[in-house]
Coordinates of C-alpha atoms in Angstrom, one line a residue:
M60 CA -46.4 -35.7 -28.5
A61 CA -46.0 -33.3 -31.4
Q62 CA -48.0 -30.7 -29.5
D63 CA -45.7 -31.1 -26.4
S64 CA -42.6 -30.7 -28.7
D65 CA -44.1 -27.5 -30.1
V66 CA -44.7 -26.1 -26.6
Q67 CA -41.1 -27.0 -25.5
L68 CA -39.7 -25.4 -28.7
A69 CA -41.8 -22.2 -28.0
V70 CA -40.6 -22.1 -24.4
G71 CA -37.0 -22.6 -25.5
L72 CA -37.3 -19.8 -28.1
D73 CA -38.7 -17.5 -25.4
T74 CA -35.9 -18.3 -23.1
Y75 CA -33.4 -17.8 -25.9
R76 CA -34.9 -14.4 -26.7
E77 CA -34.9 -13.4 -23.0
M78 CA -31.3 -14.4 -22.7
H79 CA -30.5 -12.5 -25.9
R80 CA -32.1 -9.4 -24.5
M81 CA -30.1 -9.7 -21.3
L82 CA -26.9 -10.0 -23.2
A83 CA -27.8 -6.8 -25.0
V84 CA -27.8 -4.8 -21.8
Y85 CA -24.7 -2.7 -21.5
E86 CA -24.4 -3.0 -17.7
I87 CA -24.7 -6.8 -17.7
I88 CA -22.1 -7.2 -20.5
S89 CA -19.8 -4.7 -18.8
N90 CA -19.9 -6.6 -15.5
I91 CA -19.0 -9.9 -17.3
L92 CA -16.3 -8.6 -19.5
Q93 CA -14.5 -6.6 -16.9
N94 CA -13.4 -9.8 -15.2
C95 CA -12.1 -11.4 -18.5
Q96 CA -8.5 -11.6 -19.7
R97 CA -7.6 -9.2 -22.5
H98 CA -7.4 -12.0 -25.0
D99 CA -11.0 -13.1 -24.1
Q100 CA -12.1 -9.5 -24.3
A101 CA -10.7 -9.3 -27.8
V102 CA -12.6 -12.4 -28.9
A103 CA -15.8 -11.1 -27.3
A104 CA -15.4 -7.8 -29.3
R105 CA -16.3 -9.8 -32.5
V106 CA -19.7 -10.9 -31.2
S107 CA -21.6 -7.7 -31.9
R108 CA -21.3 -3.9 -32.1
L109 CA -22.5 -3.6 -28.6
W110 CA -20.0 -6.0 -27.3
Y111 CA -17.3 -4.3 -29.3
G112 CA -18.0 -1.0 -27.7
V113 CA -18.1 -2.5 -24.2
V114 CA -14.7 -4.3 -24.8
L115 CA -13.1 -1.0 -26.0
D116 CA -14.3 0.7 -22.8
W117 CA -12.4 -1.9 -20.7
L118 CA -9.3 -2.2 -23.0
W119 CA -8.8 1.5 -22.8
R120 CA -10.0 2.2 -19.3
D121 CA -6.7 1.6 -17.6
I122 CA -3.6 1.9 -19.8
D123 CA 0.0 1.3 -18.7
S124 CA 1.6 3.6 -21.2
V125 CA 0.7 6.8 -22.9
L126 CA 2.5 5.8 -26.1
P127 CA -0.4 3.7 -27.7
L128 CA -2.6 6.7 -27.2
L129 CA -0.2 9.1 -28.9
R130 CA 0.3 6.7 -31.8
L131 CA -3.3 7.2 -32.7
L132 CA -2.2 10.7 -33.8
S133 CA 1.1 9.8 -35.5
P134 CA 3.9 7.3 -35.4
L135 CA 6.6 8.3 -32.9
V136 CA 10.3 8.7 -33.8
D137 CA 13.3 8.8 -31.4
T138 CA 15.2 12.0 -31.9
K139 CA 18.4 13.2 -30.1
S140 CA 16.3 14.9 -27.4
G141 CA 13.6 12.1 -27.1
L142 CA 10.4 10.9 -28.7
A143 CA 8.6 13.2 -31.2
F144 CA 5.8 12.9 -33.7
A145 CA 7.1 11.5 -37.0
E146 CA 4.3 12.8 -39.3
T147 CA 1.9 15.7 -39.6
I148 CA -1.3 14.9 -37.6
E149 CA -4.3 14.7 -39.9
A150 CA -7.8 15.7 -38.8
R151 CA -9.2 12.2 -38.9
N152 CA -6.4 11.1 -36.5
W153 CA -7.7 13.6 -34.0
E154 CA -11.1 12.0 -34.3
R155 CA -9.6 8.6 -33.7
F156 CA -7.9 10.0 -30.6
R157 CA -11.2 11.4 -29.3
Y158 CA -12.9 8.1 -30.0
Y159 CA -10.5 6.1 -27.8
G160 CA -9.4 8.9 -25.4
R161 CA -12.8 9.4 -24.0
R162 CA -12.7 5.9 -22.7
V163 CA -9.5 6.4 -20.6
R164 CA -10.1 6.5 -16.9
C165 CA -6.6 5.8 -15.6
L166 CA -3.3 6.7 -17.4
R167 CA 0.2 5.6 -16.3
Y168 CA 3.6 6.7 -17.6
D169 CA 7.2 5.9 -16.6
D170 CA 10.0 7.3 -18.7
R171 CA 12.2 4.2 -17.8
D172 CA 9.8 1.8 -19.6
P173 CA 11.1 0.5 -22.9
D174 CA 8.9 0.8 -25.9
G175 CA 8.6 -2.7 -27.3
R176 CA 6.6 -1.8 -30.4
A177 CA 9.3 0.6 -31.8
H178 CA 12.2 -1.1 -30.0
L179 CA 13.1 2.0 -28.2
A180 CA 15.2 1.9 -25.0
S181 CA 12.9 4.3 -23.1
S182 CA 9.8 6.4 -23.3
S183 CA 11.4 9.7 -22.7
F184 CA 10.0 12.6 -24.7
A185 CA 11.6 15.5 -26.5
S186 CA 11.7 18.6 -24.4
D187 CA 9.1 20.4 -26.5
F188 CA 6.7 17.5 -27.0
S189 CA 3.9 18.7 -24.7
V190 CA 4.0 22.2 -26.2
T191 CA 3.8 20.7 -29.7
L192 CA 1.0 18.4 -28.8
L193 CA -1.1 21.3 -27.4
A194 CA -0.2 23.6 -30.4
L195 CA -1.4 21.0 -32.9
K196 CA -4.7 20.3 -31.1
P197 CA -7.6 21.6 -33.1
A198 CA -9.5 24.6 -31.9
G199 CA -12.6 23.5 -29.9
F200 CA -11.3 20.0 -29.4
G201 CA -11.6 20.2 -25.6
A202 CA -9.7 18.1 -23.1
L203 CA -7.5 15.4 -24.5
L204 CA -8.8 12.9 -21.9
P205 CA -12.2 14.3 -20.8
N206 CA -13.0 11.4 -18.4
I207 CA -9.7 10.6 -16.9
Q208 CA -9.8 10.0 -13.1
E209 CA -6.3 8.8 -12.2
L210 CA -2.9 9.9 -13.5
H211 CA 0.3 8.2 -12.4
W212 CA 3.4 9.8 -13.8
T213 CA 7.0 8.9 -13.1
A214 CA 10.0 11.0 -14.4
S215 CA 13.2 9.2 -13.5
R216 CA 15.4 9.5 -16.6
D217 CA 14.7 13.1 -17.2
V218 CA 12.9 15.6 -14.9
L219 CA 11.7 17.4 -18.0
N220 CA 9.3 14.5 -18.7
L221 CA 7.3 15.7 -15.7
Q222 CA 5.9 18.7 -17.7
H223 CA 4.5 16.3 -20.3
A224 CA 1.9 15.1 -17.8
L225 CA 0.2 18.6 -18.0
P226 CA -1.7 18.1 -21.3
F227 CA -3.5 15.1 -19.8
L228 CA -4.4 16.8 -16.5
H229 CA -8.1 17.8 -16.4
S230 CA -10.6 18.8 -13.8
S231 CA -12.0 15.3 -13.9
V232 CA -8.8 13.9 -12.3
K233 CA -9.4 12.7 -8.7
A234 CA -6.1 10.9 -8.1
L235 CA -2.7 12.2 -9.0
D236 CA 0.5 10.2 -8.4
I237 CA 3.8 12.0 -9.2
S238 CA 7.3 10.5 -8.7
V239 CA 10.6 12.1 -9.7
D240 CA 14.0 10.4 -9.3
N241 CA 17.6 11.2 -10.3
V242 CA 17.0 14.9 -10.3
R243 CA 19.8 17.4 -9.7
V244 CA 19.4 20.2 -7.2
D245 CA 19.7 22.7 -10.0
D246 CA 16.6 21.2 -11.7
V247 CA 14.3 21.1 -8.7
H248 CA 12.8 24.4 -9.9
I249 CA 11.2 22.3 -12.8
I250 CA 9.3 20.3 -10.2
A251 CA 8.3 23.4 -8.3
R252 CA 7.0 25.0 -11.5
F253 CA 5.0 21.8 -12.2
L254 CA 3.3 22.0 -8.8
R255 CA 2.5 25.7 -9.3
T256 CA 0.9 24.9 -12.7
V257 CA -1.2 22.1 -11.1
S258 CA -2.4 24.5 -8.4
G259 CA -3.8 26.7 -11.1
I260 CA -5.8 24.1 -13.0
H261 CA -9.4 25.4 -13.0
G262 CA -11.9 23.1 -11.4
L263 CA -9.4 20.5 -10.2
R264 CA -10.6 18.8 -7.0
L265 CA -8.1 16.1 -6.1
E266 CA -9.1 13.3 -3.6
T267 CA -5.8 11.4 -3.6
F268 CA -2.3 13.0 -4.1
K269 CA 1.0 11.1 -3.9
F270 CA 4.2 13.0 -4.4
K271 CA 7.8 11.7 -4.3
S272 CA 10.9 13.7 -5.0
I273 CA 14.4 12.8 -3.9
R274 CA 15.5 16.4 -4.0
A275 CA 13.9 19.5 -2.5
T276 CA 14.3 23.3 -2.3
L277 CA 12.5 25.9 -0.2
Q278 CA 10.6 26.9 -3.4
L279 CA 9.4 23.4 -3.9
Y280 CA 8.0 23.2 -0.4
Q281 CA 6.3 26.6 -0.8
N282 CA 4.6 25.5 -4.0
F283 CA 3.7 22.2 -2.5
A284 CA 2.1 24.0 0.4
T285 CA 0.2 26.2 -2.0
L286 CA -1.2 23.2 -3.8
L287 CA -2.4 21.7 -0.6
Q288 CA -4.0 24.9 0.4
N289 CA -5.9 25.0 -2.9
Q290 CA -6.8 21.3 -2.8
Q291 CA -8.6 20.9 0.6
T292 CA -10.7 18.1 -1.0
I293 CA -7.7 15.7 -0.7
R294 CA -8.5 12.7 1.6
V295 CA -5.4 10.5 0.9
L296 CA -2.0 12.2 0.9
D297 CA 1.4 10.5 0.5
I298 CA 4.4 12.9 0.8
E299 CA 8.0 11.7 0.3
V300 CA 10.4 14.6 -0.3
G301 CA 14.2 14.7 0.1
H302 CA 16.2 16.9 2.4
L303 CA 16.9 20.5 1.8
P304 CA 20.6 21.5 1.1
D305 CA 20.4 23.7 4.2
P306 CA 18.7 21.8 7.0
N307 CA 18.0 25.0 8.9
E308 CA 15.5 26.2 6.2
P309 CA 11.9 25.9 7.3
G310 CA 10.7 24.0 4.1
P311 CA 9.6 20.7 5.7
D312 CA 7.4 22.6 8.2
L313 CA 5.3 24.4 5.4
P314 CA 2.9 21.6 4.3
H315 CA 1.7 20.5 7.7
P316 CA -0.2 23.7 8.7
V317 CA -2.2 23.6 5.4
L318 CA -3.1 19.9 5.4
P319 CA -6.8 19.3 4.6
K320 CA -8.8 19.2 7.8
E321 CA -10.8 16.2 6.6
L322 CA -7.8 14.1 5.6
K323 CA -8.3 10.4 6.1
E324 CA -5.0 8.8 5.1
L325 CA -1.5 10.4 5.6
I326 CA 2.0 9.2 4.8
T327 CA 4.6 11.9 5.7
S328 CA 7.8 12.6 7.6
L329 CA 8.2 14.7 10.7
N330 CA 11.4 16.8 11.2
F331 CA 12.4 17.5 14.8
D332 CA 15.3 18.6 16.9
G333 CA 15.1 16.9 20.3
L334 CA 12.2 15.6 22.5
A335 CA 10.4 18.9 23.1
D336 CA 10.5 19.8 19.5
Y337 CA 9.2 16.4 18.5
L338 CA 6.3 16.5 20.8
T339 CA 5.4 20.1 19.8
R340 CA 5.4 19.2 16.0
A341 CA 3.6 15.9 16.5
R342 CA 0.8 17.5 18.5
A343 CA 0.5 20.3 15.9
L344 CA 0.2 17.7 13.1
V345 CA -2.5 15.8 15.0
R346 CA -4.5 19.0 15.6
Q347 CA -4.5 19.8 11.9
V348 CA -5.9 16.4 10.9
P349 CA -8.1 15.1 13.7
H350 CA -10.1 12.7 11.6
L351 CA -7.3 10.5 10.3
H352 CA -8.1 6.8 9.7
S353 CA -4.6 5.9 8.6
L354 CA -1.2 7.4 9.6
E355 CA 2.3 6.3 8.4
L356 CA 4.9 8.5 10.0
Y357 CA 8.7 8.8 9.3
P358 CA 10.4 10.9 12.1
D359 CA 13.5 12.6 10.9
G360 CA 15.7 14.0 13.7
P361 CA 19.3 14.1 15.1
W362 CA 20.9 10.7 15.9
S363 CA 21.6 12.1 19.4
W364 CA 17.9 11.7 20.4
W365 CA 15.1 9.5 19.0
P366 CA 11.9 8.5 20.7
L367 CA 12.3 5.3 22.6
G368 CA 9.3 4.9 25.0
F369 CA 5.6 5.3 25.2
H370 CA 5.9 9.1 25.2
Y371 CA 6.7 8.8 21.5
L372 CA 3.0 7.7 21.0
T373 CA 1.3 10.1 23.3
P374 CA 0.7 12.9 20.7
F375 CA -1.4 10.5 18.6
L376 CA -3.7 9.3 21.3
E377 CA -6.2 12.1 20.3
L378 CA -6.8 10.4 16.9
S379 CA -9.7 8.3 18.1
E380 CA -10.8 7.4 14.6
L381 CA -7.5 5.9 13.7
K382 CA -7.6 2.4 12.2
N383 CA -4.1 2.0 10.9
L384 CA -1.0 3.3 12.7
E385 CA 2.5 2.7 11.3
L386 CA 5.4 4.4 13.0
F387 CA 9.1 4.2 12.2
A388 CA 11.8 4.5 14.8
L389 CA 15.6 4.4 15.0
E390 CA 15.9 2.0 17.9
G391 CA 12.4 0.8 18.2
I392 CA 9.9 1.6 21.1
H393 CA 9.5 -0.4 24.2
L394 CA 5.9 -0.9 25.3
D395 CA 4.7 -2.3 28.7
P396 CA 1.3 -4.0 29.2
D397 CA -0.1 -0.8 30.8
D398 CA 0.9 1.2 27.7
I399 CA -1.0 -1.2 25.5
G400 CA -4.1 -0.8 27.7
I401 CA -3.9 3.0 27.1
L402 CA -3.5 2.5 23.4
S403 CA -6.6 0.3 23.4
K404 CA -8.8 3.0 25.0
S405 CA -7.4 5.7 22.7
F406 CA -7.8 3.6 19.5
P407 CA -11.0 1.6 19.7
K408 CA -11.2 1.2 15.9
M409 CA -7.6 0.0 15.4
V410 CA -7.1 -2.9 13.0
R411 CA -3.4 -2.5 12.0
F412 CA -0.6 -1.4 14.3
A413 CA 3.1 -1.4 13.5
I414 CA 6.4 0.0 14.8
K415 CA 9.1 -0.5 12.2
P416 CA 12.8 0.3 11.8
W417 CA 13.8 3.6 10.4
P418 CA 16.6 3.9 9.6
Q419 CA 17.5 0.3 9.9
P420 CA 20.9 -0.2 11.7
R421 CA 19.9 0.3 15.4
F422 CA 16.4 -1.3 15.7
E423 CA 16.4 -3.1 19.1
L424 CA 13.4 -2.2 21.3
G425 CA 9.9 -3.7 21.2
I426 CA 7.8 -5.8 23.5
K427 CA 8.4 -9.0 25.6
A428 CA 7.0 -12.1 23.9
T429 CA 4.3 -12.6 26.6
T430 CA 3.1 -9.0 26.1
L431 CA 1.4 -10.3 22.9
I432 CA -1.2 -11.7 25.3
D433 CA -1.9 -8.1 26.4
F434 CA -2.2 -7.0 22.7
A435 CA -4.7 -9.8 22.1
A436 CA -6.8 -8.7 25.1
A437 CA -6.6 -5.0 24.1
F438 CA -7.2 -5.3 20.4
P439 CA -9.2 -8.5 19.8
N440 CA -10.2 -7.3 16.3
L441 CA -6.7 -6.5 15.1
E442 CA -5.9 -7.7 11.5
A443 CA -2.1 -7.2 11.6
L444 CA 0.5 -6.4 14.2
G445 CA 4.0 -5.3 13.4
I446 CA 6.4 -5.0 16.3
R447 CA 9.8 -6.3 17.4
I448 CA 9.8 -9.2 19.9
E449 CA 12.7 -8.5 22.3
R450 CA 15.3 -11.3 22.9
I451 CA 14.0 -14.1 25.1
D452 CA 16.5 -14.6 27.9
E453 CA 14.7 -17.3 29.9
P454 CA 11.8 -19.7 29.3
L455 CA 8.4 -18.0 28.8
E456 CA 6.0 -18.0 31.7
L457 CA 2.8 -18.9 29.9
P458 CA -0.2 -18.3 32.2
W459 CA -2.0 -21.6 31.3
R460 CA 1.0 -23.4 32.7
S461 CA 1.1 -21.6 36.0
T462 CA -2.4 -22.4 37.4
D463 CA -2.6 -24.4 40.6
N464 CA -4.7 -27.1 38.9
H465 CA -3.1 -27.8 35.5
S466 CA -5.9 -30.2 34.6
H467 CA -8.4 -27.4 34.3
S468 CA -6.1 -25.0 32.5
Q469 CA -7.6 -24.3 29.1
P470 CA -6.4 -21.8 26.4
Q471 CA -10.0 -20.6 26.0
A472 CA -9.7 -18.9 29.3
Y473 CA -7.1 -16.5 27.9
P474 CA -7.5 -13.8 25.3
S475 CA -6.7 -14.4 21.7
F476 CA -6.9 -12.5 18.5
N477 CA -10.0 -12.8 16.4
S478 CA -9.7 -15.9 14.3
S479 CA -11.7 -14.3 11.4
T480 CA -9.6 -11.1 11.2
F481 CA -6.1 -11.5 12.6
Q482 CA -3.8 -13.0 10.0
L483 CA -0.3 -11.3 10.1
L484 CA 2.3 -10.9 12.8
D485 CA 5.3 -8.9 11.5
V486 CA 8.1 -9.5 13.9
G487 CA 10.6 -7.5 11.8
P488 CA 14.2 -8.2 12.8
S489 CA 13.3 -10.1 16.0
F490 CA 15.9 -12.6 17.0
L491 CA 14.6 -16.1 18.0
S492 CA 16.9 -18.9 19.1
D493 CA 16.2 -22.5 18.3
D494 CA 15.7 -23.2 22.0
D495 CA 12.8 -20.7 22.1
I496 CA 10.9 -22.2 19.2
P497 CA 8.6 -24.5 21.3
D498 CA 7.6 -21.8 23.7
M499 CA 6.9 -19.3 21.0
A500 CA 4.9 -21.8 18.9
E501 CA 2.8 -22.7 21.9
L502 CA 2.1 -19.0 22.7
L503 CA 1.1 -18.2 19.2
S504 CA -1.0 -21.3 18.8
V505 CA -3.3 -19.9 21.6
L506 CA -3.2 -16.2 20.5
C507 CA -3.5 -16.7 16.7
P508 CA -6.2 -19.3 15.9
S509 CA -6.8 -18.2 12.3
P510 CA -6.0 -20.9 9.7
L511 CA -4.6 -18.1 7.5
F512 CA -2.1 -16.9 10.1
E513 CA 1.3 -15.9 8.9
I514 CA 4.6 -14.6 10.4
K515 CA 6.7 -12.1 8.6
Y516 CA 10.4 -11.7 9.5
E517 CA 13.1 -9.5 7.9
Q518 CA 16.8 -9.6 8.7
L519 CA 18.2 -6.0 8.7
E520 CA 21.3 -5.0 6.9
G521 CA 24.0 -2.8 8.5
E522 CA 23.1 -3.5 12.1
R523 CA 25.6 -2.3 14.7
E524 CA 25.9 -5.8 16.1
P525 CA 24.6 -8.2 13.4
Q526 CA 22.7 -11.1 14.9
P527 CA 22.1 -14.6 13.4
D528 CA 19.5 -14.9 10.8
S529 CA 16.2 -16.1 12.4
T530 CA 14.3 -16.8 9.2
E531 CA 14.3 -20.5 9.7
A532 CA 13.3 -20.3 13.3
W533 CA 10.3 -18.1 12.6
R534 CA 9.3 -20.4 9.7
K535 CA 9.3 -23.3 12.1
V536 CA 7.2 -21.4 14.6
E537 CA 4.6 -20.6 11.9
A538 CA 4.6 -24.2 10.7
L539 CA 4.2 -25.6 14.2
V540 CA 1.3 -23.2 14.9
K541 CA -0.5 -24.5 11.8
L542 CA 0.3 -28.1 12.9
V543 CA -1.4 -27.5 16.3
H544 CA -4.4 -25.9 14.6
G545 CA -4.7 -28.8 12.2
T546 CA -4.4 -31.6 14.7
E547 CA -7.3 -33.0 16.7
R548 CA -6.7 -32.4 20.3
D549 CA -6.3 -35.1 23.0
T550 CA -8.8 -33.8 25.6
T551 CA -7.6 -36.4 28.2
K552 CA -4.5 -34.1 28.8
P553 CA -4.2 -30.5 29.8
Y554 CA -3.8 -28.3 26.8
H555 CA -0.3 -27.2 27.5
E556 CA 0.9 -30.8 28.0
W557 CA -0.7 -32.0 24.8
C558 CA 0.5 -28.9 22.9
Q559 CA 4.1 -29.1 24.2
A560 CA 4.3 -32.8 23.3
L561 CA 3.0 -32.3 19.8
I562 CA 5.4 -29.4 19.2
L563 CA 8.5 -31.2 20.7
D564 CA 7.8 -34.2 18.5
N565 CA 8.0 -32.0 15.4
V566 CA 10.3 -29.2 16.3
D567 CA 13.4 -30.7 14.6
I568 CA 11.7 -31.3 11.3
E569 CA 13.4 -29.9 8.2
I570 CA 10.9 -27.6 6.5
D571 CA 10.7 -27.0 2.8
E572 CA 7.8 -25.6 0.8
D573 CA 6.1 -29.0 0.4
E574 CA 6.5 -30.0 4.0
E575 CA 5.3 -26.6 5.2
S576 CA 2.1 -27.1 3.3
M577 CA 1.7 -30.6 4.8
I578 CA 2.2 -29.2 8.3
A579 CA -0.4 -26.6 7.6
E580 CA -2.8 -29.4 7.0
G581 CA -1.8 -31.4 10.1
E582 CA -0.4 -34.3 8.1
V583 CA 3.0 -34.5 9.8
A584 CA 3.1 -36.2 13.1

């Protein structure tokens, strides 16, 4: 027995040593600790020097404020013009900065954020802060953040805070997100100068660039176009720029001709003046970026004409690799079943399709409710559909009700969205009366079999003719669809008869959060 115990002890020690060796592998510990909360990471840091180093890598990998990083150099003090260093920076503090700074991969800054540690109202810097920082940096120190890959910088309180991002920009940055709000027209030249400086950074090869400015000048557009021309490596581009003081200036047209040819994702506006101008500009945009996977487009034209029909979509039919298309329209776009068939052939990889209100007040057009059947047939692998359902004026003619032999009418004979992929129907501001709830619930119970199916509805503000809020009606439809999916079917009756009876028995139920979850589980009869 003693010999058996010795063998078990030896095996146990070998197992312990093997486990110990595994927990000394950086990659294994890193994969474990990256999923831990910050408190747990701090506890793990006390286990060993290896674990301490791994924890530091994750604690400093993605930081929400630049202030903790700067306090490694010196305490910060709030002066009349903003934050500044309170003390002379010693050599050992630069070494501390290097020790932690090399771990930073993602840096975020928003000058609206309060500084809780020093009880400051904002994080806005003194105008000469970045110049001082670079002047004090020791010779040969190199980049402040040599391994940074993402930089997100928001200057809302003071446009001058934008320039303080420059010391942290380095050739290693792959994603740059810049947002500027509350800027006067007279200060737009500061933004333009920033873009010009970024264009000149040696070795910078951006892959993602997001830029937002509520003000614009021709100079800003020119510098933005120059940046795009120098950064043809960009694959994801999000442009949100305000209007020019003079709408006749050609500024908004400058970026599109220099868009990177291999761009995969694009969010942008499209200025136009009438139908012919819209079609010309849209086609030119498509020819410049033929390999797009995702397009989110905001048309911007005169209120006297906006796209209303299928011709609005025709310029984009050449984008055969498109997976996500999100278009914004003033009054919506009406699509017929034949239109949807053409879209299906043009976009064989489409997984998300949406037409949304822009601006909001006049959004009226969309599709007939039964045209959802055509969408299901054309795009069986769709994940999300966003489109307005036009007002229902008469009972829906559902095809499984209209067969000669009702007893053989089965929902399986009709198309439906993929139960493993389709989860969201965004109906926007679609009006739905209480009388139409049963028909809509029956229709969607056939088309949307996923147990994770959701309906999104949004009441628009400022409509020309405000309509009643349909939030409760659409919530009932969603709950009834889940009820149908969660209830065992009575196969002795035709599907539509069984489904109608189940829905009508429950259509008047008052739904709150608890009852909604019960309905989803099929517990309400």
